[in-house]
Amino acid sequence: MAHNELIILGIESSCDDTSAAILKNNTILSNLIARQDVHNEYGGVVPELASRAHQQNIIPVVDMAIKKAGIKKEDIDAIAFTKGPGLLGSLIVGTSFAKSFSLAMGIPMIDVNHMVGHVLAHFIDEDGKDKPNFPFLCLTVSGGHTQIVLVKDYLDMEVLGSTIDDAAGEAFDKAAKLLGFPYPGGPLIDKHSKNGNPDAFTFSKPRIEGYNFSFSGLKTSILYFLEKETKKDPEFIVKHRDDLCASIQKTVIDILFDKLIKVSSDLNIKDICIAGGVSANSGLRAELQIQGEKRGWRTFIPKFEFCTDNAAMIAITGKYMFEKGLFADQTVAPMARFSIGSGSV
Ligand code: KG4
Ligand code: ZN
């Protein structure tokens, strides 16, 4: 390690984006993402195609991240990579790369839990932005996950609630598909909601005990409703598209906030963070603002590039693990299922 600064290369390859980032202390010098468009025509991520694209992209993305950061690869003190959860074939590409790089450069490697990464993205330095104080709550909402995490310290967290079926992003995408939108439809529901009435239609909400979520019933409820209405009027979806979007969006947000508010008041925690791709949703952001003001919350959402799957969040987690000496060795293997609190972190 050169002097008192720590430079970490982060690698993220758990799903369909190949990402590499360079972190210096808590500042991101570069955070590049190679997206994969091959999946769009299939309406979802095809694991086999994802692994292949990671294999093609990983070296160029790392190379560009190092160049963009204005450093040399010899300046890197450690490599942090996503060990899981995610698609195994995708994780293997990042893990194998990390092993080779660690061996070739003679630097330690750090195996990061992707979900911890989403939470710790809140500690990346951003101009003029405060950071949450421990203990805080983090709602992680994306295409693959929906969790409420109690964060007691950087590397001490507990999942209090999670989805028992679909993730919130999946709920948006599946609903969007029923409305005839292309994949991923979440952002399109958001766009059309802006012109719609959120109270035009009501969809059933799940009754799940405790802090867990369920979204599969919502999809069924939308499906039956649309089948019934399009039998009467085949043009129903086209005529009511904006109202349908706004009503669906409101239902998803209500389901999320019901539980978030419950946890916050039960534990009396008022630092509330949101992470994951769905945090881009304008309705969710507005609701966070409203609830925050009403309940005296301090609310936090990272910059969007640190919210969706990215290597910067893996690098910052690597930094905290580095400081605790939590390193992996060459026998480390990726894990498709890897829950917070089950590994070294
Ligand atoms: O974090 P992310 O990029 O990747 C995963 O880990 O899944 O999240 C992608 C998900 C998709 O389901 C997408 O439809 C959803 O986030 N999403 C949105 C919006 N932007 C992205 N959902 C609703 N409104 C948005 N504006
Ligand atoms: Zn993710």
XYZ file of C-alpha atoms and ligand atoms in Angstrom:
372
model
C 0.000 0.000 0.000
C 1.369 3.370 -0.951
C 1.477 5.783 2.037
C -1.832 6.468 3.742
C -4.134 6.039 0.811
C -5.942 2.868 -0.122
C -6.768 2.075 -3.742
C -9.224 -0.723 -4.446
C -10.371 -2.221 -7.735
C -13.999 -3.366 -7.484
C -15.562 -5.956 -9.787
C -19.291 -6.666 -10.094
C -20.659 -9.414 -12.347
C -23.615 -10.909 -10.469
C -26.291 -10.413 -13.094
C -26.177 -8.887 -16.552
C -23.904 -5.857 -16.064
C -20.122 -6.117 -16.049
C -18.717 -3.343 -13.915
C -15.289 -2.229 -12.705
C -14.528 0.685 -10.389
C -11.489 2.304 -8.824
C -11.905 3.615 -5.291
C -9.365 5.809 -3.492
C -10.226 5.990 0.210
C -13.970 6.830 -0.010
C -13.836 8.540 -3.402
C -14.721 6.888 -6.680
C -12.189 7.674 -9.425
C -14.013 5.611 -12.047
C -17.075 3.367 -12.185
C -17.701 1.807 -15.586
C -20.473 -0.528 -16.645
C -20.762 -2.661 -19.774
C -24.490 -3.302 -20.161
C -25.862 -6.257 -22.046
C -28.665 -5.554 -24.489
C -28.810 -9.165 -25.723
C -31.459 -9.986 -23.092
C -34.071 -7.411 -24.104
C -35.612 -9.493 -26.876
C -36.084 -12.405 -24.446
C -37.964 -10.305 -21.872
C -35.490 -11.101 -19.099
C -31.881 -12.026 -18.382
C -30.715 -15.250 -20.088
C -27.987 -16.679 -17.783
C -25.983 -18.409 -20.518
C -25.807 -15.233 -22.598
C -24.921 -13.169 -19.515
C -21.875 -15.331 -18.675
C -20.627 -15.137 -22.234
C -20.969 -11.361 -22.363
C -19.161 -10.990 -18.999
C -16.336 -13.096 -20.406
C -16.064 -10.766 -23.396
C -16.379 -7.536 -21.440
C -14.471 -7.971 -18.214
C -10.901 -7.242 -19.359
C -11.810 -4.190 -21.471
C -13.985 -2.759 -18.679
C -11.247 -3.171 -16.047
C -8.692 -1.707 -18.423
C -10.876 1.333 -19.097
C -11.646 1.814 -15.385
C -7.916 1.896 -14.572
C -7.196 4.343 -17.406
C -10.136 6.582 -16.553
C -9.037 6.724 -12.903
C -5.638 7.983 -14.043
C -3.739 5.311 -12.108
C -1.499 2.386 -13.027
C -2.469 -1.175 -12.188
C 0.557 -1.330 -9.859
C -1.112 1.345 -7.691
C -3.973 -1.003 -6.750
C -3.767 -2.323 -3.174
C -6.514 -4.954 -3.325
C -9.212 -6.371 -5.598
C -12.771 -6.718 -4.296
C -15.275 -8.826 -6.231
C -18.873 -9.988 -5.867
C -19.011 -13.503 -4.446
C -22.827 -13.656 -4.506
C -25.784 -13.692 -4.532
C -26.435 -13.822 -8.264
C -26.242 -15.994 -11.362
C -23.521 -18.570 -10.833
C -22.153 -18.442 -14.383
C -21.898 -14.662 -14.150
C -20.275 -14.706 -10.700
C -17.674 -17.229 -11.866
C -16.357 -14.780 -14.457
C -15.751 -12.011 -11.879
C -14.371 -14.433 -9.293
C -11.934 -16.043 -11.731
C -10.779 -12.656 -12.919
C -10.187 -11.537 -9.315
C -8.149 -14.664 -8.567
C -5.918 -14.176 -11.607
C -5.442 -10.471 -10.935
C -4.651 -11.079 -7.256
C -2.110 -13.753 -8.160
C -0.502 -11.773 -10.966
C -0.220 -8.547 -8.982
C 0.533 -10.105 -5.597
C -2.300 -8.238 -3.864
C -5.086 -9.511 -1.584
C -8.581 -10.236 -2.819
C -11.793 -9.541 -0.945
C -15.028 -11.482 -1.446
C -17.993 -9.141 -1.168
C -21.660 -9.838 -0.590
C -23.595 -7.950 -3.290
C -26.410 -7.021 -0.877
C -23.957 -5.556 1.633
C -22.559 -3.592 -1.317
C -25.967 -2.023 -2.044
C -26.132 -0.851 1.583
C -22.561 0.457 1.846
C -22.932 2.449 -1.396
C -24.294 5.095 0.987
C -20.731 5.635 2.267
C -19.228 6.610 -1.069
C -18.254 10.278 -0.880
C -20.645 12.552 -2.751
C -20.279 16.326 -2.747
C -22.304 17.994 -0.033
C -24.110 14.833 0.997
C -24.460 13.637 4.584
C -24.045 9.982 5.473
C -26.446 7.938 7.593
C -25.683 7.278 11.261
C -25.776 3.798 12.784
C -28.117 2.158 13.391
C -30.100 2.876 10.233
C -32.518 1.049 7.967
C -31.893 0.357 4.292
C -34.626 -0.659 1.872
C -32.919 -2.369 -1.065
C -35.278 -2.584 -4.043
C -34.225 -3.835 -7.454
C -35.080 -6.363 -10.142
C -33.560 -9.137 -8.062
C -34.058 -8.082 -4.459
C -36.382 -6.466 -1.936
C -35.057 -6.289 1.610
C -35.220 -4.163 4.723
C -31.823 -4.299 6.385
C -30.988 -3.114 9.890
C -27.466 -1.689 9.634
C -25.739 -1.672 13.032
C -22.234 -1.019 11.712
C -20.375 -1.146 8.377
C -20.046 -4.917 8.528
C -22.755 -5.751 11.013
C -26.198 -5.971 9.459
C -29.328 -8.006 9.775
C -32.084 -8.628 7.238
C -35.374 -7.873 8.990
C -37.664 -8.496 6.047
C -37.463 -9.652 2.464
C -39.726 -10.730 -0.339
C -41.117 -14.230 -0.172
C -41.643 -14.314 -3.965
C -41.049 -11.584 -6.596
C -38.812 -8.557 -6.072
C -40.313 -5.056 -6.355
C -38.567 -4.431 -9.698
C -39.859 -7.749 -10.963
C -43.372 -6.705 -9.936
C -42.988 -3.527 -12.011
C -41.550 -5.466 -14.963
C -44.222 -8.196 -14.887
C -47.032 -5.651 -14.603
C -45.481 -3.688 -17.470
C -45.435 -6.832 -19.608
C -49.175 -7.323 -18.990
C -49.691 -3.762 -20.233
C -47.708 -4.531 -23.388
C -44.494 -2.675 -22.522
C -41.071 -4.052 -23.501
C -38.589 -5.351 -20.880
C -37.580 -3.852 -18.507
C -40.892 -2.033 -18.127
C -40.375 -0.465 -14.674
C -39.128 2.871 -16.032
C -42.056 2.985 -18.512
C -44.611 2.492 -15.749
C -42.928 5.374 -13.952
C -43.089 7.576 -17.067
C -46.768 6.897 -17.807
C -47.736 7.229 -14.132
C -46.931 10.921 -14.310
C -50.066 11.511 -16.413
C -52.278 9.037 -14.586
C -54.542 8.930 -11.546
C -53.079 6.660 -8.843
C -56.538 6.135 -7.334
C -58.245 5.143 -10.583
C -57.992 1.405 -9.878
C -57.304 -0.612 -6.745
C -55.374 -3.863 -6.657
C -55.256 -6.238 -3.759
C -52.391 -5.921 -1.298
C -50.833 -8.925 0.415
C -51.409 -9.691 4.072
C -48.038 -10.912 5.202
C -47.097 -11.058 8.851
C -44.019 -9.236 10.112
C -41.677 -7.330 7.852
C -41.665 -9.583 4.777
C -43.029 -8.624 1.369
C -44.976 -10.438 -1.327
C -45.606 -9.215 -4.857
C -46.823 -12.282 -6.758
C -50.447 -11.703 -5.717
C -50.349 -8.216 -7.190
C -49.424 -9.623 -10.585
C -52.305 -12.100 -10.435
C -54.698 -9.387 -9.335
C -53.661 -7.167 -12.282
C -53.868 -10.103 -14.700
C -57.442 -11.060 -13.682
C -58.557 -7.443 -13.711
C -57.176 -6.856 -17.223
C -58.680 -10.115 -18.516
C -62.092 -9.131 -17.176
C -61.965 -5.590 -18.563
C -60.520 -6.455 -21.996
C -63.348 -8.977 -22.466
C -65.787 -6.084 -22.175
C -63.613 -3.631 -24.113
C -60.588 -4.878 -26.105
C -59.201 -1.326 -26.092
C -59.304 -1.065 -22.281
C -55.519 -1.120 -21.722
C -54.771 1.452 -24.399
C -57.532 3.770 -23.188
C -56.525 3.580 -19.519
C -52.775 3.037 -19.789
C -51.675 6.036 -17.715
C -54.231 5.406 -14.952
C -53.281 1.723 -14.856
C -49.583 2.612 -14.535
C -50.202 5.160 -11.799
C -52.435 2.767 -9.845
C -49.972 -0.139 -10.123
C -47.078 2.088 -9.111
C -48.988 3.381 -6.101
C -49.799 -0.168 -4.988
C -46.136 -1.277 -5.155
C -45.039 1.833 -3.241
C -47.759 1.329 -0.609
C -46.655 -2.276 -0.072
C -43.043 -1.139 0.408
C -43.808 1.776 2.705
C -46.297 -0.138 4.873
C -43.418 -2.321 6.046
C -40.741 0.361 6.089
C -42.881 2.586 8.326
C -43.674 -0.377 10.585
C -39.994 -1.276 11.086
C -39.001 2.355 11.603
C -41.605 2.918 14.283
C -41.100 -0.471 16.003
C -37.345 0.107 16.281
C -37.549 3.881 16.583
C -34.947 4.359 13.832
C -35.243 7.500 11.744
C -32.239 7.316 9.410
C -33.778 5.680 6.356
C -31.833 4.688 3.241
C -33.000 3.408 -0.129
C -30.838 1.473 -2.585
C -31.279 -0.550 -5.798
C -32.529 0.194 -9.307
C -36.152 0.793 -8.259
C -34.994 3.794 -6.197
C -35.027 5.643 -9.529
C -38.821 5.520 -9.393
C -40.178 9.050 -9.095
C -43.236 7.990 -7.090
C -41.068 6.158 -4.583
C -38.787 9.165 -4.222
C -41.766 11.468 -3.705
C -43.233 9.125 -1.094
C -39.898 8.992 0.748
C -39.901 12.768 0.870
C -43.493 12.924 2.132
C -43.063 10.214 4.771
C -39.689 11.640 5.772
C -41.172 15.068 6.482
C -44.164 13.597 8.256
C -42.130 11.276 10.481
C -38.937 13.273 11.039
C -36.774 10.849 9.060
C -33.365 11.701 7.626
C -33.539 10.095 4.190
C -30.742 8.989 1.875
C -30.615 7.811 -1.736
C -27.198 7.455 -3.420
C -26.512 8.876 -6.864
C -28.262 6.643 -9.423
C -25.025 5.106 -10.753
C -24.340 3.818 -7.215
C -27.934 2.535 -6.845
C -28.160 0.121 -9.757
C -25.726 -2.798 -9.858
C -22.234 -1.289 -9.956
C -18.652 -2.034 -8.933
C -18.244 1.144 -6.860
C -20.406 -0.379 -4.117
C -18.290 -3.542 -4.218
C -15.106 -1.472 -3.932
C -16.346 0.534 -0.923
C -17.379 -2.684 0.837
C -13.922 -4.033 0.002
C -12.416 -1.028 1.734
C -14.215 -1.726 5.019
C -13.334 -5.427 4.800
C -9.687 -4.569 3.998
C -9.502 -2.472 7.146
C -10.669 -5.500 9.164
C -8.296 -7.877 7.369
C -11.165 -9.877 5.873
C -9.521 -11.410 2.814
C -10.361 -14.396 0.611
C -7.887 -17.007 -0.595
C -7.508 -18.779 -3.937
C -9.972 -21.510 -2.947
C -12.895 -19.068 -2.710
C -15.934 -20.023 -4.821
C -18.932 -17.897 -5.801
C -22.315 -18.520 -4.193
C -25.586 -18.081 -6.082
C -27.371 -17.842 -2.720
C -25.537 -15.774 -0.179
C -27.507 -13.957 2.471
C -26.297 -11.076 4.587
C -24.771 -12.345 7.795
C -24.013 -15.847 6.507
C -20.401 -15.363 5.429
C -17.414 -13.393 6.649
C -19.775 -10.407 6.761
O -30.614 -2.558 -9.530
P -31.038 -2.882 -10.932
O -30.443 -2.068 -12.040
O -30.669 -4.370 -11.260
C -30.997 -5.437 -10.457
O -30.210 -5.797 -9.541
O -32.086 -5.993 -10.680
O -32.615 -2.808 -10.975
C -33.339 -3.013 -12.170
C -34.811 -2.983 -11.855
C -35.688 -3.413 -13.009
O -36.677 -4.290 -12.524
C -36.292 -2.094 -13.488
O -37.549 -2.236 -14.085
C -36.400 -1.336 -12.191
O -35.200 -1.650 -11.490
N -36.474 0.113 -12.417
C -37.563 0.853 -12.165
C -37.250 2.182 -12.526
N -35.960 2.207 -12.973
C -35.497 0.930 -12.895
N -38.760 0.504 -11.677
C -39.670 1.477 -11.524
N -39.451 2.772 -11.855
C -38.252 3.165 -12.348
N -38.041 4.446 -12.663
Zn -28.275 -5.623 -7.081
